[in-house]
Coordinates of C-alpha atoms in Angstrom, one line a residue:
Chain A
M1 CA -9.6 28.9 -13.4
L2 CA -6.8 26.5 -13.9
H3 CA -4.1 27.9 -15.9
I4 CA -1.0 26.0 -16.8
E5 CA 1.7 28.0 -18.4
N6 CA 4.8 26.9 -20.2
L7 CA 5.2 23.9 -17.9
T8 CA 8.3 21.8 -18.2
A9 CA 9.1 18.9 -15.9
E10 CA 12.2 16.7 -15.7
L11 CA 12.2 13.5 -13.8
P12 CA 15.3 12.7 -11.7
S13 CA 15.8 9.2 -13.2
A14 CA 18.9 8.5 -15.1
T15 CA 17.1 6.7 -18.0
T16 CA 15.1 9.7 -19.0
R17 CA 16.9 11.9 -21.5
R18 CA 14.2 14.5 -22.2
P19 CA 11.6 16.3 -20.1
V20 CA 8.4 14.4 -19.4
L21 CA 6.5 17.6 -20.0
R22 CA 7.7 20.3 -22.4
Q23 CA 6.2 23.7 -22.5
V24 CA 2.7 22.6 -21.8
D25 CA 0.1 25.3 -21.9
L26 CA -3.4 24.4 -20.7
R27 CA -6.5 26.1 -19.4
V28 CA -9.6 24.9 -17.7
G29 CA -12.3 27.4 -17.2
T30 CA -15.0 27.3 -14.5
G31 CA -17.7 24.9 -15.6
E32 CA -15.6 23.7 -18.5
V33 CA -14.9 20.1 -19.5
V34 CA -11.5 19.8 -21.0
G35 CA -10.2 16.6 -22.6
L36 CA -6.6 15.6 -22.5
V37 CA -5.8 12.9 -25.0
G38 CA -2.7 11.0 -26.0
E39 CA -1.0 7.6 -26.0
S40 CA 0.4 6.1 -22.9
G41 CA 3.6 8.0 -21.9
S42 CA 2.5 11.2 -23.6
G43 CA 2.4 13.1 -20.3
K44 CA -1.3 13.2 -19.7
S45 CA -1.2 11.7 -16.2
T46 CA 2.0 13.6 -15.4
T47 CA 0.2 16.8 -16.1
A48 CA -2.6 15.8 -13.7
K49 CA 0.0 14.8 -11.1
T50 CA 1.7 18.2 -11.4
I51 CA -1.6 19.9 -10.7
L52 CA -1.7 18.1 -7.4
R53 CA 2.1 18.2 -6.9
M54 CA 2.3 14.4 -6.8
L55 CA 5.4 14.1 -9.0
P56 CA 8.3 12.0 -7.5
D57 CA 10.8 13.8 -5.3
G58 CA 13.6 15.5 -7.2
T59 CA 11.5 16.3 -10.2
R60 CA 12.5 19.7 -11.6
V61 CA 9.5 21.7 -12.6
R62 CA 9.5 25.0 -14.5
G63 CA 6.7 27.2 -15.5
A64 CA 3.5 27.9 -13.6
V65 CA 0.4 26.0 -12.6
R66 CA -2.2 28.5 -11.3
L67 CA -5.5 27.9 -9.7
E68 CA -7.5 31.1 -9.4
G69 CA -4.3 33.0 -9.7
Q70 CA -2.4 31.1 -7.0
D71 CA 0.7 29.2 -8.1
I72 CA 0.4 25.6 -7.0
L73 CA 4.1 25.0 -7.5
D74 CA 5.0 27.6 -4.8
M75 CA 2.5 26.3 -2.2
D76 CA 3.8 25.3 1.2
G77 CA 2.7 22.1 3.1
P78 CA -0.6 23.4 4.7
R79 CA -1.7 25.3 1.6
L80 CA -0.9 22.2 -0.5
R81 CA -3.0 20.0 1.8
E82 CA -5.8 22.5 1.7
L83 CA -5.6 22.4 -2.1
R84 CA -5.7 18.6 -2.2
S85 CA -8.4 18.2 0.4
R86 CA -10.8 21.0 -0.7
R87 CA -10.1 22.5 -4.0
V88 CA -9.0 19.8 -6.4
A89 CA -10.2 16.3 -6.4
M90 CA -9.0 13.3 -8.5
I91 CA -10.8 10.3 -9.8
H92 CA -8.5 7.4 -10.5
Q93 CA -8.4 4.9 -13.3
D94 CA -8.7 1.8 -11.2
P95 CA -11.1 2.3 -8.3
R96 CA -10.3 -1.0 -6.8
A97 CA -6.7 0.0 -6.4
A98 CA -7.6 3.4 -5.1
L99 CA -9.4 2.1 -2.0
N100 CA -7.7 0.7 1.1
P101 CA -8.8 -3.0 0.9
V102 CA -9.1 -3.3 4.7
R103 CA -11.4 -0.4 5.2
T104 CA -15.1 -0.2 4.5
I105 CA -16.7 2.1 2.0
G106 CA -18.1 4.2 4.8
D107 CA -14.7 4.6 6.3
F108 CA -13.3 5.7 3.0
L109 CA -16.0 8.3 2.5
T110 CA -16.2 9.7 6.0
E111 CA -12.5 9.7 6.7
R112 CA -11.9 12.7 4.5
M113 CA -14.9 14.6 5.8
V114 CA -14.0 14.0 9.5
H115 CA -10.3 14.4 9.3
T116 CA -9.7 17.0 6.6
L117 CA -13.0 18.9 6.3
G118 CA -13.8 18.9 10.0
H119 CA -17.3 17.4 10.0
S120 CA -18.7 15.5 12.9
S121 CA -18.9 11.8 12.3
R122 CA -22.7 11.7 12.3
Q123 CA -22.8 14.6 9.9
A124 CA -20.2 12.9 7.7
E125 CA -22.2 9.7 7.6
R126 CA -25.4 11.6 6.6
Q127 CA -23.5 13.3 3.9
A128 CA -21.9 10.1 2.7
L129 CA -25.4 8.6 2.4
A130 CA -26.6 11.6 0.4
L131 CA -23.6 11.4 -1.9
L132 CA -24.0 7.7 -2.5
T133 CA -27.6 8.3 -3.5
A134 CA -26.6 11.2 -5.7
V135 CA -24.2 9.0 -7.7
G136 CA -26.9 6.4 -8.1
I137 CA -26.0 3.7 -5.6
T138 CA -28.9 1.7 -4.3
H139 CA -29.1 0.6 -0.6
P140 CA -26.5 3.2 0.5
E141 CA -26.8 2.3 4.2
Q142 CA -25.8 -1.3 3.4
R143 CA -22.9 -0.2 1.1
L144 CA -21.4 1.9 3.8
R145 CA -20.7 -1.2 5.8
Q146 CA -19.3 -3.2 2.8
Y147 CA -15.7 -3.6 1.8
P148 CA -14.2 -2.6 -1.6
H149 CA -14.0 -6.3 -2.7
E150 CA -17.7 -6.7 -2.3
L151 CA -18.6 -4.1 -4.9
S152 CA -18.3 -4.1 -8.7
G153 CA -15.9 -1.8 -10.5
G154 CA -18.6 0.5 -11.7
M155 CA -20.0 0.7 -8.1
L156 CA -16.6 1.5 -6.8
Q157 CA -16.0 4.2 -9.4
R158 CA -19.3 5.8 -8.2
V159 CA -17.9 5.6 -4.6
V160 CA -14.7 7.3 -5.8
I161 CA -16.7 10.0 -7.5
A162 CA -18.9 10.5 -4.4
S163 CA -15.7 10.9 -2.4
A164 CA -14.3 13.4 -4.9
L165 CA -17.6 15.4 -4.7
A166 CA -17.6 15.3 -0.9
A167 CA -15.0 18.1 -0.7
E168 CA -17.0 20.3 -3.1
P169 CA -13.9 21.0 -5.1
E170 CA -13.5 23.7 -7.8
L171 CA -11.7 21.3 -10.2
L172 CA -12.0 17.7 -10.8
L173 CA -9.3 15.6 -12.4
A174 CA -10.5 12.4 -14.0
D175 CA -7.5 10.3 -15.0
E176 CA -8.8 7.6 -17.3
A177 CA -11.7 7.4 -14.9
T178 CA -13.8 5.1 -17.1
S179 CA -11.1 3.3 -19.1
A180 CA -11.2 0.2 -16.8
L181 CA -15.0 -0.2 -17.0
D182 CA -17.1 -1.9 -19.6
V183 CA -19.0 0.3 -22.1
T184 CA -22.4 0.3 -20.5
T185 CA -21.0 1.1 -17.1
Q186 CA -18.7 3.7 -18.7
A187 CA -21.7 5.5 -20.1
E188 CA -23.4 5.6 -16.7
I189 CA -20.3 6.9 -15.0
L190 CA -19.8 9.5 -17.7
A191 CA -23.4 10.7 -17.4
I192 CA -23.1 10.9 -13.6
L193 CA -19.8 12.8 -13.8
R194 CA -21.3 15.2 -16.4
E195 CA -24.4 15.8 -14.4
H196 CA -22.5 16.7 -11.2
Q197 CA -20.0 18.8 -13.2
R198 CA -22.9 20.8 -14.6
R199 CA -24.9 21.1 -11.4
R200 CA -21.9 22.3 -9.4
D201 CA -20.3 24.2 -12.2
L202 CA -17.0 22.3 -11.8
G203 CA -14.0 22.5 -14.0
L204 CA -13.3 19.0 -15.2
L205 CA -10.0 17.8 -16.8
F206 CA -10.9 14.6 -18.5
I207 CA -7.9 12.5 -19.3
T208 CA -8.4 9.7 -21.7
H209 CA -6.6 7.8 -24.5
D210 CA -9.9 7.7 -26.5
L211 CA -10.0 10.7 -28.8
H212 CA -13.5 9.9 -30.0
L213 CA -14.8 9.8 -26.4
A214 CA -13.0 13.1 -25.6
S215 CA -14.4 14.9 -28.6
A216 CA -17.9 13.7 -27.9
Y217 CA -17.7 14.4 -24.1
C218 CA -15.6 17.5 -23.7
D219 CA -16.0 21.2 -24.6
R220 CA -12.4 21.5 -25.6
V221 CA -9.6 18.9 -26.2
Y222 CA -5.9 19.0 -25.9
V223 CA -3.9 16.4 -27.7
M224 CA -0.5 15.5 -26.2
Y225 CA 2.4 13.7 -27.8
A226 CA 5.8 13.0 -26.1
G227 CA 5.2 15.5 -23.3
Q228 CA 4.0 18.3 -25.5
V229 CA 0.6 19.6 -26.4
V230 CA 0.5 19.2 -30.2
E231 CA -3.1 20.4 -30.8
Q232 CA -5.8 22.2 -28.9
A233 CA -9.2 22.8 -30.3
P234 CA -12.9 23.0 -29.5
A235 CA -14.1 19.4 -29.3
H236 CA -16.6 19.5 -32.2
T237 CA -14.1 20.8 -34.7
L238 CA -11.3 18.4 -33.6
F239 CA -13.1 15.4 -34.8
S240 CA -14.2 16.8 -38.2
S241 CA -11.1 18.8 -39.0
P242 CA -7.9 17.8 -37.1
R243 CA -5.1 20.1 -37.8
H244 CA -2.1 18.2 -36.5
P245 CA -1.1 15.1 -38.4
Y246 CA -0.9 13.2 -35.1
T247 CA -4.5 14.0 -34.2
A248 CA -5.5 12.9 -37.7
A249 CA -3.5 9.7 -37.3
L250 CA -5.0 9.1 -33.9
L251 CA -8.5 9.4 -35.5
G252 CA -7.4 7.0 -38.3
C253 CA -6.4 4.4 -35.7
T254 CA -9.9 3.8 -34.4
P255 CA -12.4 1.8 -36.4
K256 CA -15.7 3.5 -37.0
L257 CA -19.1 1.9 -37.1
G258 CA -20.3 1.3 -40.6
D259 CA -17.0 2.3 -42.1
H260 CA -15.2 -0.6 -43.6
T261 CA -11.9 1.1 -44.5
P262 CA -9.2 -0.7 -42.6
V263 CA -7.9 0.7 -39.4
R264 CA -4.6 2.5 -39.9
P265 CA -2.1 2.1 -37.1
I266 CA 0.5 4.8 -36.7
P267 CA 3.8 3.5 -37.9
G268 CA 6.7 3.3 -35.5
R269 CA 6.3 3.2 -31.7
P270 CA 5.3 5.7 -29.1
P271 CA 8.3 7.7 -28.0
S272 CA 9.9 6.6 -24.7
L273 CA 11.6 8.9 -22.2
G274 CA 15.0 7.8 -23.5
D275 CA 14.3 9.3 -27.0
V276 CA 15.6 12.8 -27.6
F277 CA 14.2 15.0 -30.3
T278 CA 16.0 17.7 -32.2
G279 CA 12.8 19.0 -33.8
C280 CA 9.2 18.0 -34.0
P281 CA 8.8 14.8 -31.9
F282 CA 6.2 13.3 -34.3
A283 CA 8.4 13.8 -37.4
A284 CA 9.7 10.2 -37.3
R285 CA 6.2 8.8 -37.5
C286 CA 4.5 11.6 -39.4
P287 CA 3.1 10.7 -42.9
A288 CA 3.5 14.3 -44.0
A289 CA 7.0 14.9 -42.5
E290 CA 9.6 16.8 -44.5
P291 CA 13.3 16.8 -43.7
A292 CA 13.0 20.3 -42.3
C293 CA 10.6 18.9 -39.6
E294 CA 13.5 17.1 -38.0
T295 CA 15.0 20.4 -36.8
W296 CA 11.9 22.6 -36.5
Q297 CA 11.1 23.6 -32.9
P298 CA 7.4 23.2 -32.4
V299 CA 5.5 26.5 -32.1
H300 CA 1.7 26.7 -32.0
T301 CA -0.1 28.2 -34.9
R302 CA -3.7 29.5 -34.4
T303 CA -6.3 27.7 -36.5
A304 CA -9.4 29.0 -38.0
E305 CA -11.6 26.9 -35.6
G306 CA -10.3 28.8 -32.6
G307 CA -7.7 26.2 -31.5
S308 CA -4.0 25.9 -32.2
A309 CA -1.7 23.2 -33.4
A310 CA 2.1 22.8 -33.4
C311 CA 2.9 21.7 -36.9
R312 CA 5.4 23.2 -39.3
L313 CA 3.2 22.5 -42.3
L314 CA 0.5 24.7 -40.8
E315 CA 2.7 27.7 -41.0
R316 CA 2.7 27.2 -44.7
H317 CA -0.9 26.2 -45.3
P318 CA -2.8 27.6 -42.3
A319 CA -6.2 27.2 -43.9
E320 CA -5.8 23.6 -45.1
S321 CA -7.4 21.0 -42.9
L322 CA -6.3 17.4 -42.7
P323 CA -8.6 14.6 -43.8
T324 CA -9.3 12.2 -40.9
T325 CA -9.4 8.8 -42.5
S326 CA -6.3 8.6 -44.6
P327 CA -3.3 10.4 -43.1
Q328 CA -1.0 8.8 -45.7
E329 CA -2.6 10.9 -48.4
V330 CA -2.3 14.3 -46.7
H331 CA 0.8 15.4 -48.5
P332 CA 1.6 13.0 -51.2
Chain B
M1 CA -26.4 -38.7 19.9
T2 CA -25.8 -35.6 17.8
V3 CA -23.0 -34.5 20.1
Q4 CA -21.3 -37.8 19.7
T5 CA -21.5 -37.9 15.9
A6 CA -20.5 -34.3 15.8
T7 CA -17.3 -34.8 17.8
S8 CA -16.2 -38.1 16.2
P9 CA -17.8 -38.6 12.8
A10 CA -16.5 -41.3 10.6
P11 CA -14.6 -39.6 7.8
G12 CA -16.4 -41.4 5.1
R13 CA -19.9 -40.6 6.4
R14 CA -19.4 -37.0 7.2
S15 CA -20.8 -35.6 4.0
A16 CA -23.9 -37.8 4.3
Q17 CA -24.9 -36.4 7.7
P18 CA -27.5 -33.6 7.9
E19 CA -26.1 -30.2 8.8
P20 CA -26.3 -30.0 12.6
P21 CA -28.1 -26.9 14.0
P22 CA -25.9 -23.9 14.6
G23 CA -24.4 -23.7 18.1
R24 CA -21.6 -25.2 20.0
G25 CA -21.9 -28.6 18.4
R26 CA -21.2 -27.2 15.0
L27 CA -18.5 -24.9 16.3
L28 CA -16.7 -27.8 17.8
R29 CA -17.2 -29.8 14.6
T30 CA -15.8 -27.2 12.3
G31 CA -13.0 -26.6 14.8
L32 CA -12.1 -30.2 14.8
R33 CA -12.2 -30.4 11.0
H34 CA -9.8 -27.5 11.0
V35 CA -7.4 -29.2 13.4
R36 CA -7.6 -32.4 11.3
S37 CA -6.5 -30.5 8.2
W38 CA -3.4 -29.3 10.0
P39 CA -0.1 -31.1 9.3
L40 CA 1.0 -33.3 12.2
P41 CA 4.2 -31.4 13.2
F42 CA 2.2 -28.2 13.3
T43 CA -0.5 -29.7 15.5
V44 CA 2.0 -31.2 17.8
A45 CA 4.0 -28.0 18.1
A46 CA 1.0 -25.9 18.6
A47 CA -0.3 -28.3 21.3
F48 CA 3.1 -28.2 23.0
L49 CA 3.1 -24.4 23.0
A50 CA -0.4 -24.2 24.3
L51 CA 0.5 -26.7 27.0
T52 CA 3.7 -24.7 28.0
T53 CA 1.7 -21.5 28.2
V54 CA -1.0 -23.0 30.4
A55 CA 1.7 -24.7 32.5
A56 CA 3.4 -21.3 32.9
L57 CA 0.2 -19.6 33.9
L58 CA -0.8 -22.3 36.4
A59 CA 2.7 -22.9 37.7
P60 CA 1.8 -22.1 41.4
L61 CA -1.1 -24.5 41.2
I62 CA 0.4 -27.5 39.4
A63 CA 4.1 -27.4 40.5
P64 CA 4.6 -30.3 42.9
Q65 CA 7.1 -28.5 45.1
D66 CA 8.3 -25.0 46.0
P67 CA 10.8 -24.2 43.3
Q68 CA 13.1 -22.5 45.8
A69 CA 12.9 -25.2 48.5
I70 CA 16.4 -26.4 49.2
D71 CA 16.9 -30.0 50.3
L72 CA 20.6 -30.8 50.5
N73 CA 19.8 -34.4 51.3
A74 CA 18.4 -34.9 47.8
S75 CA 21.1 -33.0 45.9
S76 CA 21.5 -33.9 42.2
A77 CA 19.0 -36.7 42.5
P78 CA 17.8 -38.5 39.4
P79 CA 14.0 -38.7 38.8
D80 CA 12.0 -40.6 41.3
G81 CA 8.4 -40.6 42.8
V82 CA 8.9 -37.3 44.7
H83 CA 11.0 -35.4 42.2
L84 CA 9.5 -36.3 38.8
L85 CA 12.4 -34.8 36.9
G86 CA 15.0 -35.1 39.6
T87 CA 16.7 -32.3 41.6
D88 CA 19.6 -29.8 41.1
Q89 CA 22.7 -29.6 43.2
S90 CA 20.8 -27.7 46.0
G91 CA 18.1 -30.4 45.9
R92 CA 15.5 -28.1 44.4
D93 CA 12.8 -29.9 42.4
L94 CA 13.6 -29.5 38.7
L95 CA 10.0 -29.9 37.4
S96 CA 8.8 -27.2 39.7
R97 CA 11.7 -24.9 38.7
V98 CA 11.1 -25.5 34.9
L99 CA 7.4 -24.8 35.3
F100 CA 8.1 -21.5 37.2
G101 CA 10.9 -20.7 34.8
A102 CA 8.6 -20.9 31.9
R103 CA 7.0 -17.7 33.1
T104 CA 10.2 -15.7 32.9
S105 CA 11.4 -17.6 29.8
L106 CA 8.3 -16.8 27.8
V107 CA 7.4 -13.4 29.1
A108 CA 10.8 -11.9 28.8
P109 CA 11.1 -12.7 25.0
L110 CA 7.5 -11.5 24.5
A111 CA 8.2 -8.2 26.2
L112 CA 11.5 -7.6 24.3
L113 CA 9.9 -8.6 21.0
L114 CA 7.1 -6.1 21.6
C115 CA 9.6 -3.4 22.4
A116 CA 11.7 -4.3 19.4
A117 CA 8.6 -4.3 17.2
V118 CA 7.5 -0.9 18.4
I119 CA 10.9 0.6 17.7
G120 CA 11.5 -1.3 14.5
V121 CA 8.1 -0.8 12.9
A122 CA 8.2 2.9 13.7
L123 CA 11.6 3.4 12.2
G124 CA 10.9 1.2 9.2
T125 CA 7.7 3.0 8.4
L126 CA 9.3 6.4 8.9
A127 CA 12.2 5.4 6.6
A128 CA 9.8 4.0 3.9
W129 CA 7.4 7.0 4.1
R130 CA 9.8 9.9 4.3
G131 CA 12.5 8.5 2.0
G132 CA 15.4 10.8 1.2
W133 CA 17.9 11.5 4.0
T134 CA 15.6 10.0 6.7
D135 CA 15.6 6.7 4.8
A136 CA 19.3 6.9 4.3
L137 CA 20.0 7.6 8.0
V138 CA 17.8 4.8 9.2
S139 CA 19.1 2.3 6.6
R140 CA 22.8 3.1 7.3
V141 CA 22.2 2.8 11.1
T142 CA 20.5 -0.6 10.7
D143 CA 23.3 -1.7 8.3
V144 CA 25.8 -0.8 11.0
M145 CA 23.8 -2.7 13.6
F146 CA 23.7 -5.7 11.2
A147 CA 27.5 -5.6 10.7
F148 CA 28.0 -5.4 14.5
P149 CA 27.9 -8.8 16.3
G150 CA 24.5 -8.7 18.1
L151 CA 25.7 -10.4 21.3
L152 CA 28.7 -8.0 21.5
F153 CA 26.3 -5.1 21.3
V154 CA 24.1 -6.5 24.0
V155 CA 27.0 -7.2 26.3
L156 CA 28.2 -3.7 25.7
I157 CA 24.9 -2.2 26.8
I158 CA 24.8 -4.5 29.8
A159 CA 28.4 -3.5 30.7
V160 CA 27.3 0.2 30.7
F161 CA 23.9 -0.2 32.4
G162 CA 24.6 -3.2 34.7
D163 CA 23.2 -6.7 34.4
G164 CA 19.7 -7.9 35.2
L165 CA 16.6 -9.0 33.4
T166 CA 15.3 -5.6 32.5
T167 CA 18.6 -4.4 31.1
A168 CA 18.8 -7.6 29.1
V169 CA 15.3 -7.2 27.7
V170 CA 16.0 -3.6 26.7
A171 CA 19.4 -4.4 25.2
L172 CA 18.0 -7.3 23.2
A173 CA 15.1 -5.2 22.1
L174 CA 17.6 -2.6 20.7
A175 CA 19.6 -5.4 19.1
Y176 CA 16.6 -6.9 17.3
S177 CA 14.8 -3.7 16.3
P178 CA 17.0 -3.1 13.3
V179 CA 16.0 -6.5 11.9
I180 CA 12.3 -5.6 12.3
A181 CA 13.0 -2.1 10.9
K182 CA 14.6 -3.4 7.8
Y183 CA 11.7 -5.9 7.2
T184 CA 9.1 -3.2 7.9
R185 CA 10.8 -0.8 5.5
S186 CA 10.8 -3.3 2.7
I187 CA 7.2 -4.2 3.0
A188 CA 6.1 -0.6 3.7
L189 CA 7.9 0.5 0.5
S190 CA 6.0 -1.9 -1.7
E191 CA 2.7 -1.1 0.1
R192 CA 3.4 2.6 -0.2
A193 CA 3.7 2.3 -4.0
K194 CA 0.1 1.0 -4.2
P195 CA -2.4 3.5 -5.8
Y196 CA -4.7 3.7 -2.7
I197 CA -2.0 5.4 -0.7
D198 CA -1.6 8.0 -3.4
A199 CA -5.4 8.3 -3.5
Y200 CA -5.3 9.3 0.1
R201 CA -2.5 11.7 -0.5
V202 CA -4.4 13.5 -3.2
Q203 CA -7.2 13.9 -0.8
G204 CA -4.9 16.0 1.5
V205 CA -4.8 13.4 4.2
S206 CA -1.6 13.9 6.3
G207 CA 1.2 11.5 6.0
F208 CA 1.0 10.4 9.7
S209 CA -2.7 9.7 9.3
I210 CA -2.1 7.6 6.2
C211 CA 0.6 5.6 7.8
V212 CA -1.3 4.9 11.0
R213 CA -4.8 4.4 9.5
H214 CA -4.0 2.8 6.2
L215 CA -0.4 1.7 5.7
L216 CA 0.2 -0.1 9.0
P217 CA -3.2 -2.0 9.1
N218 CA -2.3 -3.4 5.7
L219 CA 1.1 -4.5 6.9
A220 CA -0.2 -6.0 10.2
A221 CA -0.7 -9.5 9.0
A222 CA 2.7 -9.8 7.4
L223 CA 4.4 -8.2 10.5
L224 CA 2.5 -10.5 12.9
G225 CA 3.7 -13.6 10.9
Y226 CA 7.2 -12.3 10.9
L227 CA 7.2 -11.7 14.7
V228 CA 5.9 -15.2 15.4
L229 CA 8.7 -16.6 13.3
M230 CA 11.2 -14.5 15.3
F231 CA 9.9 -15.5 18.7
G232 CA 12.0 -18.7 18.8
E233 CA 15.2 -16.9 17.9
V234 CA 14.5 -14.2 20.5
L235 CA 13.8 -16.7 23.2
M236 CA 17.1 -18.3 22.4
G237 CA 18.8 -14.9 22.6
M238 CA 17.3 -14.3 25.9
T239 CA 18.3 -17.7 27.4
T240 CA 21.8 -17.2 26.0
L241 CA 22.2 -14.0 27.9
S242 CA 20.9 -15.6 31.1
Y243 CA 23.2 -18.5 30.5
L244 CA 26.1 -16.1 30.2
G245 CA 25.0 -14.5 33.5
F246 CA 23.8 -11.2 32.0
G247 CA 20.1 -11.8 32.1
A248 CA 18.0 -13.3 34.8
Q249 CA 19.8 -13.5 38.1
P250 CA 19.6 -16.2 40.8
P251 CA 17.4 -17.4 42.5
S252 CA 15.3 -17.1 39.3
S253 CA 14.6 -20.4 37.5
E254 CA 14.8 -18.9 34.0
W255 CA 15.8 -21.7 31.8
G256 CA 19.1 -20.3 30.5
L257 CA 20.1 -19.6 34.0
M258 CA 19.1 -23.2 35.1
V259 CA 21.4 -24.6 32.3
K260 CA 24.2 -22.4 33.6
E261 CA 23.7 -23.6 37.1
G262 CA 23.2 -27.2 36.0
Q263 CA 26.3 -27.5 33.9
A264 CA 28.5 -27.7 37.0
A265 CA 26.6 -30.9 37.9
I266 CA 27.5 -32.5 34.6
V267 CA 31.1 -32.8 35.8
Q268 CA 29.9 -34.6 38.9
G269 CA 28.0 -37.1 36.6
A270 CA 24.5 -35.6 37.1
L271 CA 23.0 -34.8 33.7
W272 CA 19.4 -33.9 34.8
P273 CA 20.0 -30.4 36.2
A274 CA 21.2 -29.1 32.8
L275 CA 19.3 -31.5 30.6
V276 CA 15.8 -30.6 31.8
P277 CA 15.9 -26.8 31.2
G278 CA 18.0 -27.4 28.0
T279 CA 15.3 -29.7 26.6
A280 CA 12.6 -27.2 27.6
I281 CA 14.5 -24.5 25.6
A282 CA 15.1 -26.7 22.6
L283 CA 11.5 -28.0 22.4
T284 CA 10.0 -24.5 22.8
V285 CA 12.3 -23.0 20.1
V286 CA 11.6 -25.8 17.7
A287 CA 7.9 -25.6 18.4
F288 CA 7.9 -21.8 17.8
N289 CA 9.7 -22.3 14.5
I290 CA 7.3 -24.9 13.3
V291 CA 4.3 -22.8 14.3
G292 CA 6.0 -19.6 13.0
V293 CA 6.7 -20.9 9.5
R294 CA 3.0 -22.0 9.0
V295 CA 1.6 -18.8 10.6
S296 CA 3.8 -16.6 8.5
D297 CA 3.0 -18.6 5.4
R298 CA -0.6 -18.2 6.1
L299 CA -0.3 -14.5 6.8
G300 CA 1.8 -13.9 3.6
A301 CA 4.9 -12.8 5.5
R302 CA 7.3 -15.0 3.7
E303 CA 6.2 -14.5 0.1
R304 CA 7.5 -11.0 0.1

């Protein structure tokens, strides 16, 4: 359904010396939950923004972003508004910041239905009540009259999800939708999101920095680093057999329950937009890097699990999988 | 008894009193407690402005004389029992003239400030929202207006369109609108960067709708504070124009015009005809500044 092809984006700013996105390929099928994982600054949110054409003015974009075959990058004003209001909905990281503080929850929910979807205000209110109930909010009549500051973060995120569902979109973008919530609330929100995704057969692009969460929650996971997709794999294989050293290192960063081996942070720092790469962007931090990696232009290699990864070493040992816990020992 | 204790409770005993039943007694009491927490200069200034406004509204009822009644026998008289603040050269009662003049002197700045606000807020929001060449154009035009002496610009407009109160109001509104546009642009830019605005954009809400329904309501408090703070300055600009003969025209008793007419009497040794309206201007401007600073502090206009 969503098909991003060879997407490269360059910001107009003078401090950026490389594209924020470089040759990104990504697909989300109908009814598929796709995870997009990476550190901050890896280009996850930029990818989501490109899908809605929300990049800053002057950004140069090449490649194609197609939704049901229509290229979003070529859309004119009215078509773009139709895309944003009816076809793609976004759930933001911080629901408190995503709502106008001086408007009530009811205003927030019904505004879109009345102004962009053409419902009557009574119809909109009825639908708002139904949606609030559907996302598990109690006393919806009362909530409609409340202001954002009167509700908890978890409540507000449900409101945002309700608003996203209101348009009955084909594709849902969840940009760190649960990262600002505590774990129990996070679990509830994830369950609600998944339930509605399944019931309505929505495509869901689930952006997170949490690789474990993504591999448990999604059907397929893309891992991004420095604006590039470094690995793409079915979720269940990613966790057990990561193919790109960065994926493996990312898994090694997170402590696991009952496992007392120390957490291994990735050495070095995440790349900034001022860094330029002559070869593989991860080479400088990669435990398995060889001198040739510095000049190797990343190309994806198919893996046995049905995914692909952009690592030079895979071209040599395509069958070999990387252990998850100790990236330092991969290629001693 | 409850009414008495409610209106004048001893400060030390207030907490010991039982909560009075809801109604006017409590409203009065909480109201008074509010007033008591105000700093003294603010209270005095606010009271003065309230008094001036009421006096302007009730001028026909409370003015002791007809403001236009000429009595050449009592020309440039100092205050006495009949003319509480004395008379001008034509023997017109100064108190009555100042009271009636308050109407013009307060309404004209209000009208011009509203005009300037409509123009300025619209341009500022447009510039902040559209960015690009729209922003560049609006910003350069406002910059040019800033560089141009305001009074000169106003006099130029009046020279083209003729003098009179209406022209003066329009000219001053045009002169002040760039100031408001610049302020609006700056606060609109920071508000625009907030995530909720993007959240509406990704819902496909039109830019106009976002500006009117979401951006401006969130700027309203700051803008209101800023406008109150500007009122004193605008009033001074208006009276200046009248003083120079470009604004209100005789026989109006607009304060600036009264000062102009009264200054001839100074040479003849009569201070009152210029002093009375001059004091009225000074007190009103100072009062507006004191009130304006607190109001805009409270509404968060100055922290930006």
